[in-house]
Short mmCIF file of C-alpha atoms in Angstrom, two decimals:
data_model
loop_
_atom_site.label_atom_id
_atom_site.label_comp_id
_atom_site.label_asym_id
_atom_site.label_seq_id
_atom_site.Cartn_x
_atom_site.Cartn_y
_atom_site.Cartn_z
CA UNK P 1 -102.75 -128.40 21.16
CA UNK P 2 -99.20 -128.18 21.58
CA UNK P 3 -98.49 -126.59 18.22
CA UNK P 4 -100.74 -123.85 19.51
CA UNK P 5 -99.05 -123.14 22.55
CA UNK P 6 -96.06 -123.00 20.18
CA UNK P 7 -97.18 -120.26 18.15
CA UNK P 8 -98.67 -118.80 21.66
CA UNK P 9 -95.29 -118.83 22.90
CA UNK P 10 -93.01 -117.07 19.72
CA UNK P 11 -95.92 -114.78 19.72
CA UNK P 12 -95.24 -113.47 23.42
CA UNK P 13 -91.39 -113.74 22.88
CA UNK P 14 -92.03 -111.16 20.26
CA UNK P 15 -94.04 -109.05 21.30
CA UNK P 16 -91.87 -108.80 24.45
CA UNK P 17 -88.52 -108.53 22.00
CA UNK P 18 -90.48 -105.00 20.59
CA UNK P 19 -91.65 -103.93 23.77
CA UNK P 20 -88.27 -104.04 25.16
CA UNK P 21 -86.47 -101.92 22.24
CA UNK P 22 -89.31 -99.35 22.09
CA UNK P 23 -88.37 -98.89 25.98
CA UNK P 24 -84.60 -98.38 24.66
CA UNK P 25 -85.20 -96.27 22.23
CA UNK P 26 -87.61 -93.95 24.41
CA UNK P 27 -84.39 -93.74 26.67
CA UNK P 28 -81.49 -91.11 26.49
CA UNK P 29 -78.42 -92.60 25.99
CA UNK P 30 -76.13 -92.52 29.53
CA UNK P 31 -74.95 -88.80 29.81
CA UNK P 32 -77.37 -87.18 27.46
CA UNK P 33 -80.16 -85.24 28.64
CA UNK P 34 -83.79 -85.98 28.40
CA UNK P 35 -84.20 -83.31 25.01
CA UNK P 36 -81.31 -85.91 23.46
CA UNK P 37 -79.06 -83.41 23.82
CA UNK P 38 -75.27 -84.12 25.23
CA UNK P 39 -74.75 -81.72 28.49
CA UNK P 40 -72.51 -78.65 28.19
CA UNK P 41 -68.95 -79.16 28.03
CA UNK P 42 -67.30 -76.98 30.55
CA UNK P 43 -64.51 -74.53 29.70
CA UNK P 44 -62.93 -71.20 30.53
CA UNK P 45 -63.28 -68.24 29.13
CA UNK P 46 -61.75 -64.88 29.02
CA UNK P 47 -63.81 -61.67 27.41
CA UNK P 48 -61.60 -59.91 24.90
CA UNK P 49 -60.92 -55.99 25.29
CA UNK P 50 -58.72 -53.55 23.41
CA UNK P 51 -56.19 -51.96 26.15
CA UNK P 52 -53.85 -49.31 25.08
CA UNK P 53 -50.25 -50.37 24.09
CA UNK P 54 -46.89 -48.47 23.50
CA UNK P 55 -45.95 -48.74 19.45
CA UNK P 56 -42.72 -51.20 18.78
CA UNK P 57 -41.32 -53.44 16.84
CA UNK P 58 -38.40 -55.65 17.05
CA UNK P 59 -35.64 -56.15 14.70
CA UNK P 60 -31.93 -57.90 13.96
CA UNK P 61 -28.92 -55.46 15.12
CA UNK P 62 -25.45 -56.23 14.87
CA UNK P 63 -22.83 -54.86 18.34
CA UNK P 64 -19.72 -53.38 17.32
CA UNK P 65 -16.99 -51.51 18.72
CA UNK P 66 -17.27 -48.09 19.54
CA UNK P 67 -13.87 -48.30 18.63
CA UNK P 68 -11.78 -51.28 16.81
CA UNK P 69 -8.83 -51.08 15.28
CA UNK P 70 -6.15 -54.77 14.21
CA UNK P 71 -2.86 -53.34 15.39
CA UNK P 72 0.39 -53.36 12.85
CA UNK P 73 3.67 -52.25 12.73
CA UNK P 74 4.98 -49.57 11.17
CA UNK P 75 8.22 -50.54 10.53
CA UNK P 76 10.65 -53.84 10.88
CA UNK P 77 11.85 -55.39 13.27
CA UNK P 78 12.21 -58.95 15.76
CA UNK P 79 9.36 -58.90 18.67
CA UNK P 80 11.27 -58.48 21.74
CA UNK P 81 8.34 -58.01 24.33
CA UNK P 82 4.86 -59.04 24.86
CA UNK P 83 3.23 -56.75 27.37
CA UNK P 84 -0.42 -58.10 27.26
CA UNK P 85 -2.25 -61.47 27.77
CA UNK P 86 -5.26 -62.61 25.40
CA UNK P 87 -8.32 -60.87 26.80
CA UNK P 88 -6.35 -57.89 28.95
CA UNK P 89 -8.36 -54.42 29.22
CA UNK P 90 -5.90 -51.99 28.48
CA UNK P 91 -5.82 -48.48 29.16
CA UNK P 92 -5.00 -45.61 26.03
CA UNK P 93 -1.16 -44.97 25.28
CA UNK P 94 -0.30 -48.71 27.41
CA UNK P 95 2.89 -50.39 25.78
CA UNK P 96 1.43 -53.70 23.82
CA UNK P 97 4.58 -54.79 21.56
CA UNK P 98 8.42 -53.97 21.77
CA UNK P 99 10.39 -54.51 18.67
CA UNK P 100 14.60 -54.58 18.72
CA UNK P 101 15.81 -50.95 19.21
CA UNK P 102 19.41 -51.58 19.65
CA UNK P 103 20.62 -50.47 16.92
CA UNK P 104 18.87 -47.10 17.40
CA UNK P 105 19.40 -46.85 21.00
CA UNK P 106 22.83 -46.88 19.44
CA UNK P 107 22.42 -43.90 17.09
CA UNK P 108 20.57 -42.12 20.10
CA UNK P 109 23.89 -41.69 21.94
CA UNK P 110 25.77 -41.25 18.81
CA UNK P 111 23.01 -38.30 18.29
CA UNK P 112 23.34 -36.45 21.62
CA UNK P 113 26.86 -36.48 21.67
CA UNK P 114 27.48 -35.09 18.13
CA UNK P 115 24.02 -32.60 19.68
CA UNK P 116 25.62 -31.44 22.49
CA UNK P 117 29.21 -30.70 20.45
CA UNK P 118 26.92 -28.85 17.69
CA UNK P 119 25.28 -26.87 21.13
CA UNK P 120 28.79 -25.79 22.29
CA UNK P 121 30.19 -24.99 18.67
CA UNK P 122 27.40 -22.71 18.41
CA UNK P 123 28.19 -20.79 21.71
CA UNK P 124 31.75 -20.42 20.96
CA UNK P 125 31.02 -19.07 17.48
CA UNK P 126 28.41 -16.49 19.04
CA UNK P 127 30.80 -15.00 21.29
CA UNK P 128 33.77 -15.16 18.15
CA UNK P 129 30.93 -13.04 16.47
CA UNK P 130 30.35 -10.42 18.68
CA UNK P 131 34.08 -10.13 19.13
CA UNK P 132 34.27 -9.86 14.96
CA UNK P 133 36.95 -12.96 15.30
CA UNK P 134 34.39 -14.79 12.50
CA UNK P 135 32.92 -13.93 9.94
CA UNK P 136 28.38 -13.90 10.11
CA UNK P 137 28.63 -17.16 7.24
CA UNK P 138 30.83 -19.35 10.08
CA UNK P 139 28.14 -18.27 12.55
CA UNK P 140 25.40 -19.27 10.53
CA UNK P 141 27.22 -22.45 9.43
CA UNK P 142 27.32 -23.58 13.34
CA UNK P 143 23.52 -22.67 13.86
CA UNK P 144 22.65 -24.84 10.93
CA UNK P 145 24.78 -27.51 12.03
CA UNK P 146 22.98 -27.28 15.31
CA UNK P 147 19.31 -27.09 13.99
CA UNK P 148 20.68 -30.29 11.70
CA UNK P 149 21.88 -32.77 14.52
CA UNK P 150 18.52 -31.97 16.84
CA UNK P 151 16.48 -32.60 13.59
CA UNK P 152 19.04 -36.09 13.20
CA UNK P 153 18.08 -36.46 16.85
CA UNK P 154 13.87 -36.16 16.69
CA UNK P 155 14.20 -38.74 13.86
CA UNK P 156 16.04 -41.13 15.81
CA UNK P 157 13.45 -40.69 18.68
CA UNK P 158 10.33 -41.49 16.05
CA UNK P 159 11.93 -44.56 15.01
CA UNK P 160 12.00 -45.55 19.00
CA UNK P 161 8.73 -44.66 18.87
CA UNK P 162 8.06 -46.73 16.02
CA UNK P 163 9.53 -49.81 17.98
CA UNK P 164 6.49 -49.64 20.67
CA UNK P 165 3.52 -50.41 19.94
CA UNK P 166 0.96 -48.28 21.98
CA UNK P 167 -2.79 -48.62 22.23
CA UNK P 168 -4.57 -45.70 20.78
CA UNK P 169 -7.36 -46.02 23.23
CA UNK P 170 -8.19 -48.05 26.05
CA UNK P 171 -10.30 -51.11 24.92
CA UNK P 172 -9.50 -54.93 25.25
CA UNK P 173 -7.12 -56.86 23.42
CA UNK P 174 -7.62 -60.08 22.02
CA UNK P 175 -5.22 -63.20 20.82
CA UNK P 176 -1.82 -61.87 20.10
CA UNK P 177 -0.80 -63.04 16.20
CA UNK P 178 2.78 -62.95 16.97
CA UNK P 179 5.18 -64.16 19.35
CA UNK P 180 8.72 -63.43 21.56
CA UNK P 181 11.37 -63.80 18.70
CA UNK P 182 9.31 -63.06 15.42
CA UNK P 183 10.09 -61.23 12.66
CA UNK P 184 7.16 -58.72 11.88
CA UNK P 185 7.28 -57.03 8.75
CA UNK P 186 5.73 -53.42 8.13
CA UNK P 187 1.75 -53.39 8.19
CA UNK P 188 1.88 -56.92 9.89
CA UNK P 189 -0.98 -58.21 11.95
CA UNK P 190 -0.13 -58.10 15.60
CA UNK P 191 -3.21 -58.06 17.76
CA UNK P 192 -6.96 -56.75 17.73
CA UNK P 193 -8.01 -54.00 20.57
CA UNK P 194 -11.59 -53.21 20.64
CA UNK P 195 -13.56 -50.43 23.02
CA UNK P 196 -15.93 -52.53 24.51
CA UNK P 197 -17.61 -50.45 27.08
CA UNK P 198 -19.57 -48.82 25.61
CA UNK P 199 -20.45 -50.89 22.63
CA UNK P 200 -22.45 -49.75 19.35
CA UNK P 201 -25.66 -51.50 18.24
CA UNK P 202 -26.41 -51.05 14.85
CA UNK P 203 -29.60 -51.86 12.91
CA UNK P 204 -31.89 -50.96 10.20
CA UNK P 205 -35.17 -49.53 10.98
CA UNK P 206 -38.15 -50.15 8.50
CA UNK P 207 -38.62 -46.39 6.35
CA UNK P 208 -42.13 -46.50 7.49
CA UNK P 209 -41.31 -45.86 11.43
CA UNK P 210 -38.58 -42.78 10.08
CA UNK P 211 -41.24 -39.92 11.44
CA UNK P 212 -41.23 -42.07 14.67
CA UNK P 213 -37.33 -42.71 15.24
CA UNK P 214 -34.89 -39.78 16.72
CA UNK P 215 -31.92 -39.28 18.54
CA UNK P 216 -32.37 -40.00 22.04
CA UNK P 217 -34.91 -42.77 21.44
CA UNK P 218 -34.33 -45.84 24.28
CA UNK P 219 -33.69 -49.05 23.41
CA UNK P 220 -33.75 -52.36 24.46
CA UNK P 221 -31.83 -55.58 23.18
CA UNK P 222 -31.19 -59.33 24.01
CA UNK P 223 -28.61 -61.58 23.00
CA UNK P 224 -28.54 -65.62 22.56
CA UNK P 225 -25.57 -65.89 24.60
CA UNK P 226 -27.81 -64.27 27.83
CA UNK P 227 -31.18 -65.41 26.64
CA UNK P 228 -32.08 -64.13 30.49
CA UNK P 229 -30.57 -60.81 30.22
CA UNK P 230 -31.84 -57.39 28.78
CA UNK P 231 -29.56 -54.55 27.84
CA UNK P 232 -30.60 -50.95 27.39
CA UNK P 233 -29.05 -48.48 25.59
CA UNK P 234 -29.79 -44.76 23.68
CA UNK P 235 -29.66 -43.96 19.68
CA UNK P 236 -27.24 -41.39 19.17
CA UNK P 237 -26.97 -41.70 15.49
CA UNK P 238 -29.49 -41.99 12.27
CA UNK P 239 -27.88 -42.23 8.59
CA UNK P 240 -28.94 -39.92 5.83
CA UNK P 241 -30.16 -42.45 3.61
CA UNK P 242 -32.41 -45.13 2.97
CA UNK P 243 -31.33 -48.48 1.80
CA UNK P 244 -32.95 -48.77 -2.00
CA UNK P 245 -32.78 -52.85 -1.35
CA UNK P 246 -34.48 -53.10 1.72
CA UNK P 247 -35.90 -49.78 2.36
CA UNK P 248 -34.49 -49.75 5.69
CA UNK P 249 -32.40 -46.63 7.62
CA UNK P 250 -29.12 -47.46 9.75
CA UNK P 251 -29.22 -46.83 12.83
CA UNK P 252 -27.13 -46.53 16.04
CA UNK P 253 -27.17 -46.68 19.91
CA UNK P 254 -25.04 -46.57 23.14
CA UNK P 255 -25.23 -49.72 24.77
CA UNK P 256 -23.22 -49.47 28.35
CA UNK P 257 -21.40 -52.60 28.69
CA UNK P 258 -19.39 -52.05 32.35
CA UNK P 259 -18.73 -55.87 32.72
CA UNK P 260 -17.68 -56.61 29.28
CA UNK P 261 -20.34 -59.24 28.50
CA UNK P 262 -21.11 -58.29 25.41
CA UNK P 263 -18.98 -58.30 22.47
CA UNK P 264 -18.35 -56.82 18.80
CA UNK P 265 -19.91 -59.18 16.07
CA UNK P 266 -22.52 -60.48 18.13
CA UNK P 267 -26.53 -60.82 16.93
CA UNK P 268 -29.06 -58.87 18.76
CA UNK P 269 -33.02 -58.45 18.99
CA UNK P 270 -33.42 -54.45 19.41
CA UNK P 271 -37.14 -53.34 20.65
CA UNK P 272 -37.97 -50.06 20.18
CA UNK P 273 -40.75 -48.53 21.33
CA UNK P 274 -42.35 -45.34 20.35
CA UNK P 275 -44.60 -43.42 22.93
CA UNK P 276 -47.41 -43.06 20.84
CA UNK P 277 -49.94 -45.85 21.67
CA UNK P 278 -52.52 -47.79 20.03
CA UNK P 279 -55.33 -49.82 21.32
CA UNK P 280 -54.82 -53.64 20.71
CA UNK P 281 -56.78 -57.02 20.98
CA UNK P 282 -54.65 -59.19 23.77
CA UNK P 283 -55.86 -62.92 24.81
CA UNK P 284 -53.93 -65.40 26.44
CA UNK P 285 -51.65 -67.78 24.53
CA UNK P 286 -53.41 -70.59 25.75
CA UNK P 287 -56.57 -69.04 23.84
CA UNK P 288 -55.07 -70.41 20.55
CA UNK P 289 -55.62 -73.55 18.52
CA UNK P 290 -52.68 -74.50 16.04
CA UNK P 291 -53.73 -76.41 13.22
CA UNK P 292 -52.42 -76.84 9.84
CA UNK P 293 -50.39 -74.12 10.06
CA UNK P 294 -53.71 -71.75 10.55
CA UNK P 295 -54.44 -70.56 14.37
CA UNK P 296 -57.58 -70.37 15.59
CA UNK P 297 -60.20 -69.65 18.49
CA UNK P 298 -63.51 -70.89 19.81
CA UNK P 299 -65.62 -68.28 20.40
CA UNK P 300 -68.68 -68.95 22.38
CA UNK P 301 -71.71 -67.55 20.23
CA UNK P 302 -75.46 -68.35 22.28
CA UNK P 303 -73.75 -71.11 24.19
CA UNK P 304 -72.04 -73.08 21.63
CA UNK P 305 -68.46 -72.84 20.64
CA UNK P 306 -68.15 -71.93 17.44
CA UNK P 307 -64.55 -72.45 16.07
CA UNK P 308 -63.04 -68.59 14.49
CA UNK P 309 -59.49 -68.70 12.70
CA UNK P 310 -57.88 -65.50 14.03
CA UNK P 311 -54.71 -63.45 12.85
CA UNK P 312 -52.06 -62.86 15.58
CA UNK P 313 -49.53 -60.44 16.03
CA UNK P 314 -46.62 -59.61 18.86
CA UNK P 315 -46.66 -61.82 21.72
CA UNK P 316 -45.04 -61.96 25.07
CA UNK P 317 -44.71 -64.31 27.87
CA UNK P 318 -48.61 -64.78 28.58
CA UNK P 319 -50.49 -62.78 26.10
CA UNK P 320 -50.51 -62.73 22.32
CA UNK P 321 -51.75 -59.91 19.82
CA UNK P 322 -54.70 -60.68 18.03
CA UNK P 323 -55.10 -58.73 15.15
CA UNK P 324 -57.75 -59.80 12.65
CA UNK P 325 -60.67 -62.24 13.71
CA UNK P 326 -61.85 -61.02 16.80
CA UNK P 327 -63.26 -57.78 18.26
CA UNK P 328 -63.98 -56.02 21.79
CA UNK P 329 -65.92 -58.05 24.07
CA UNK P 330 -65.81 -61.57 22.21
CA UNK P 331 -66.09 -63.89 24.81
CA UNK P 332 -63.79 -67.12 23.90
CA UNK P 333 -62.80 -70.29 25.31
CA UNK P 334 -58.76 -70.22 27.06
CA UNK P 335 -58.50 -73.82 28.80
CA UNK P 336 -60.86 -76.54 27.76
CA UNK P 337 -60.25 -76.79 24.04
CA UNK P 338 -59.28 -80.16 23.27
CA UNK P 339 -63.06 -81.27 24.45
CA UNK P 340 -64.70 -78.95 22.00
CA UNK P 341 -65.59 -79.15 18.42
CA UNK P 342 -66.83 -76.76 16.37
CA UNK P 343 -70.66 -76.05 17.51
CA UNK P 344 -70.53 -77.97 20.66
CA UNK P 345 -72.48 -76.23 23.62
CA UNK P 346 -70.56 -75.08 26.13
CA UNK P 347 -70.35 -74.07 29.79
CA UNK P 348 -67.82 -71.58 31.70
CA UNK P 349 -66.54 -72.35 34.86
CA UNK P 350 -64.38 -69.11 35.05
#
């Protein structure tokens, strides 16, 4: 009897065991609906349309001078005066260097003296002329004489001249190579001036935008060294030739510079733009998926997310080019991507 009831009992215990994991099974697991299906993950989206854009692209430019020049002596001499600082704006003709003139201050009064004697010698021999006291050859001896010491005198006056170094043109000067007391030889080094305002851009413009690019064309640059600042400026200058190496065609613009921020030598991104527009594929930046080096979008396709690598071009602040992958009126997913995977149904919320 009581090996009966045994069996009796690990019979029931069974049969309970299977009733209880039939029950389970029946069941959807926790979160999943009652087709077995996982609920919708919810997203935003953004439906993609072409909108009409201004042409331009971006390149490398280099600012320079409108004018530059390293300043050197023309002739000998010991520095006697400094008449800038490091970093002065100067204006055209402004003294920069003296060099000794004593000597030929020296010869300078020598010079007028022996001028003004020639002068008088040839007014006396005039009036002895017209009297017939001398003869036309003594005449004509103090007339020569006369032309010879002013001629003596102009040279000594270039050689001052020579002494004082002038600026050419008004621009900014930069560290001074030499000091009080040196001894600067002819073509020496003495100090860079540079026109700053305005300052050149130049860069090279890809041959295939040549039909595009003219004279007048407006600009727009930034630097590193004001990452927050744009500058504008005009092209005023195309060269007559294409580079064979890079296919590329110099080119030049105006860039007004009033406070000097800018200066010769420095890197710049130049965007031009050309009025003729195009119609373009823009979705936010928060749209794309990085992976692998390959970017990529989830396009929602009959409610699922189906994962589409895309090809993207410019880009700005918020929005990014698309320019192969997608087309007009793709709906696709901008926040919510790092729930999805690819086929996963999907919900928007925006």
């Amino acid at each position: 009897m009581f090996t009966i009831n045994k069996y009796i009992y690990i019979i029931t215990a069974f049969l309970l065991i299977i009733v209880f994991q039939a029950d389970s099974l029946a069941k959807p697991p926790h979160g999943m609906g009652a087709g077995g299906q996982m609920p919708p993950t919810s997203v935003e989206t953004m439906k993609v349309q072409y909108v009409k854009q201004n042409q331009e692209f971006t390149v490398t430019g280099s600012m320079r001078a409108s004018q530059g020049v390293t300043m050197r002596s023309e002739v000998d001499g010991r520095v006697t005066d400094i008449h800038f600082k490091p970093g002065d704006n100067v204006a055209s003709g402004a003294k920069l260097i003296q060099l000794n003139q004593d000597i030929l201050a020296a010869q300078l009064k020598q010079s007028d003296a022996e001028l003004k004697l020639a002068q008088q010698d040839q007014v006396r021999y005039s009036e002895l002329y017209k009297s017939h006291a001398v003869a036309k050859a003594d005449l004509d001896k103090a007339v020569a004489t006369l032309h010879s010491k002013e001629g003596q005198k102009d040279m000594i006056e270039a050689q001052l001249r020579q002494k004082n170094i002038v600026a050419p043109f008004a621009g900014r000067v930069g560290l001074n190579l030499i000091n009080l007391g040196d001894y600067v030889n002819a073509g020496q080094d003495l100090v860079s001036l540079q026109a700053i305002d305005p300052l050149d851009v130049e860069f090279g413009v890809p041959e295939v935008y040549l039909n595009k690019i003219s004279v007048g064309n407006v600009i727009s640059l930034r630097s590193d060294a004001y990452p927050d600042k744009s500058f504008s400026g005009t092209v005023y200058g195309i060269d007559s030739k294409v580079n064979p190496n890079n296919r590329t065609v110099l080119v030049r613009a105006k860039v007004p510079n009033p406070d000097g921020k800018l200066l010769p030598g420095v890197f710049a991104k130049v965007d031009l733009a050309f009025a003729e527009q195009k119609p373009v594929l823009p979705v936010l930046q928060t749209a794309i998926v990085y992976e692998a080096g390959d970017t990529y979008v989830y396009k929602i396709i009959d409610g699922k997310a189906v994962k589409t690598k895309v090809v993207l071009g410019a880009r700005d602040q918020q929005n990014v080019i698309v320019l192969d992958g997608l087309k007009a009126d793709d709906v696709i997913v901008t926040a919510g991507q790092l729930k999805l995977s690819d086929g996963v149904f999907v919900v928007s919320v925006k």
